[in-house]
Structures are given as structure tokens and as C-alpha cells.
């Protein structure tokens, strides 16, 4: 699996600038007018993880393969988007396929960049965007309910599904996100919700986009502080970046990028912040395979069992799973090789019930 992130927000908040900064793609137009982004911008980038380089230095593989992150940037949402205002609602389908939503919020003043609502107010802007996401979900549920209602005549299971969807519709109508909807276990409902990809059921992470003046001390920036307080009150995660600075770094050698970030007092790149926050929010983890051909990172749900992790590599590995050989990353690095870990008794043989941990270096044995 790969981490997929949909980028949403009002127009002129720096979404496309951030997309360019995160992906290095430079293909998303960023300009000072609403709806500059027309079609969704998509890019896949390698996930930053310093542990891969450390393992590669020990193993000397032919190549290093990082886990991937997919980003999708859509047109800005405005009040009334769910009813066809603006362009953003037209492309929300692209975000429904993503595992997390990164909501970019303008946290700076700039007379040269127009604000669609006239002035900067992060909490108001968040509420505008999330209202439109909720209304879009409500429309999706109503459409599916209408379809289920037609199928319910003479079909008891379809009738039960209709009841569940009516409860969900009532929940959304109260202004509550789909993530808070609790229903009895129901396979038909689970499949339906998976198909719908409701936006408010996804993990939403706020991204406070600050200017260069605040980059060195983001905790003191008043707009960003207001957004962080709102995030804490609503149980959301929040990262703070200066998209403009990070976009200007693209194309420079990594050493120069690090030097410039350090000069601004920025300790972690926007990509690293976003990935770390998404991983934590979604409960993801990376395990590694290491050998002479490649050192590679694989993304799984934290706590996945060994056969499921094997299946990420290849379906045959899961179907024919026998056992896994596991070395903790810290032990591998401390001892310097698989052979040394084996000799020290720190290579473990694990079976089907083993819950894979972030950083495990694994080798799977299978037979089909």
C-alpha cells in the first residue's frame, strides 16, 4: 500500500505552492487569483526515511527503494461548492480515493494576494471548507439512499441498509462528520461506506501556511496559533509550514536545502512533517527488506500480522506464508549485519500471529 494524501482548502491559501514544495513537481500553477488550479494535480514522491540510507550503508545493495506518497491537489473550495459554486466540488472525487486529507489554511496577511473571504481568519476558513465537505458527503449518502430504496422492495438486507443510511443521513444533517457515526456491524454498510469514500470519514490534518517572517518562530504566529488551538479542540493534527520557502528550495542540492532551512530556523521539511503526521494519524508503519539487490521500505497498517505484511510484497507470500525472520532495526544497525544479529540470537523466527512493528527488518519464507 502507499500513503495517499488529498490537498484541499480555499482558493489562494497556497495549496498548489505547497503541492509543488511537497512533490518537487513544479507543474501545479500557483497564481494570485481564485481557481488557478483547474484539473487535479497528481504526483508520487518517495517518502523520506533516513533509516534506509543507514541500512544501505551496511548492506551495499544495488538500489534503494523508498515507500511512496501520492499527493492530489484540487481546485479551491468556496462557500456553496457543494451546490456547484466554483470548481473544487467537481474534483472532490479525486480526494475520495485518498487515505487522508491535508487541509491547507492561510495563516498570513499579504495585500498582494487576495483572500476569497476578504481577510485572514483560519478558524472561519476551516469551517467553510469542512461545511462543504460535509454537504458533499450528505449528497453522496442521499444519492446512495435513493438507489438502495429502489432495491429494498422485497429485499430485507437492502431494507436494513436503507435504515443504516437514513441514520447516517440524519447524523450528517446535524452537522456532524461521518467519522463520528457509530452503527452496528454490518458488512453491507461497510462495503457501501468504502465505495462512497466519505470525505468527513477520513483523517483531516490541518496545514498552517505561514509566511517567511514567521518561519523561524511558528509557535508565535497568531494565525497559526489560533489554528493549532482549533485543531486541539476538535481532535485534529496540525502541521505548520512556509510553502513559499519550501517551493523555492526545489531543484537545489539536498545539502543546500538543509542549510537554507536551518538559516530560517526550520527543523524539519514540509514533506517530512506531513508524512510523519499522516503516518501517526492513520496508524501506519514501515518495515524493511534488506539484501544485495535492494534495501526497500514497505508501508503497512501498524499492527498488521506477518502474513499481511508479506502480502504487501506479493500475494503468493501471503498465501504460502510459512514464517518470517525478523530483526529489529536498532539491533540490525548496532550489530552491523544479518549474520551478526543471527549469531547474537537477535534474529527472531515469527509465525502467523506476529504483529509487525515499525522498523522491523524482515525476510519471509513461503511455499505455494
mmCIF file of N, CA and C in Angstrom, residues 75 106 131 205 215 273-274 347:
data_model
loop_
_atom_site.group_PDB
_atom_site.id
_atom_site.type_symbol
_atom_site.label_atom_id
_atom_site.label_comp_id
_atom_site.label_asym_id
_atom_site.label_seq_id
_atom_site.Cartn_x
_atom_site.Cartn_y
_atom_site.Cartn_z
ATOM 1 N N UNK A 75 -8.821 22.007 -7.151
ATOM 2 C CA UNK A 75 -9.195 23.423 -7.147
ATOM 3 C C UNK A 75 -9.742 23.827 -5.788
ATOM 4 N N UNK A 106 -4.686 29.339 5.170
ATOM 5 C CA UNK A 106 -3.854 30.546 5.091
ATOM 6 C C UNK A 106 -3.695 31.166 6.477
ATOM 7 N N UNK A 131 -17.630 22.515 6.050
ATOM 8 C CA UNK A 131 -19.068 22.508 5.766
ATOM 9 C C UNK A 131 -19.320 21.988 4.361
ATOM 10 N N UNK A 205 -6.028 16.587 8.393
ATOM 11 C CA UNK A 205 -4.875 17.201 9.049
ATOM 12 C C UNK A 205 -4.783 18.640 8.584
ATOM 13 N N UNK A 215 8.527 32.062 9.854
ATOM 14 C CA UNK A 215 9.066 30.713 9.672
ATOM 15 C C UNK A 215 9.963 30.275 10.821
ATOM 16 N N UNK A 273 7.306 16.573 7.708
ATOM 17 C CA UNK A 273 6.250 16.872 8.677
ATOM 18 C C UNK A 273 4.928 16.232 8.279
ATOM 19 N N UNK A 274 4.563 16.418 7.005
ATOM 20 C CA UNK A 274 3.268 15.919 6.535
ATOM 21 C C UNK A 274 3.229 14.402 6.602
ATOM 22 N N UNK A 347 17.985 -12.471 15.796
ATOM 23 C CA UNK A 347 17.107 -12.735 14.652
ATOM 24 C C UNK A 347 16.019 -13.677 15.156
#
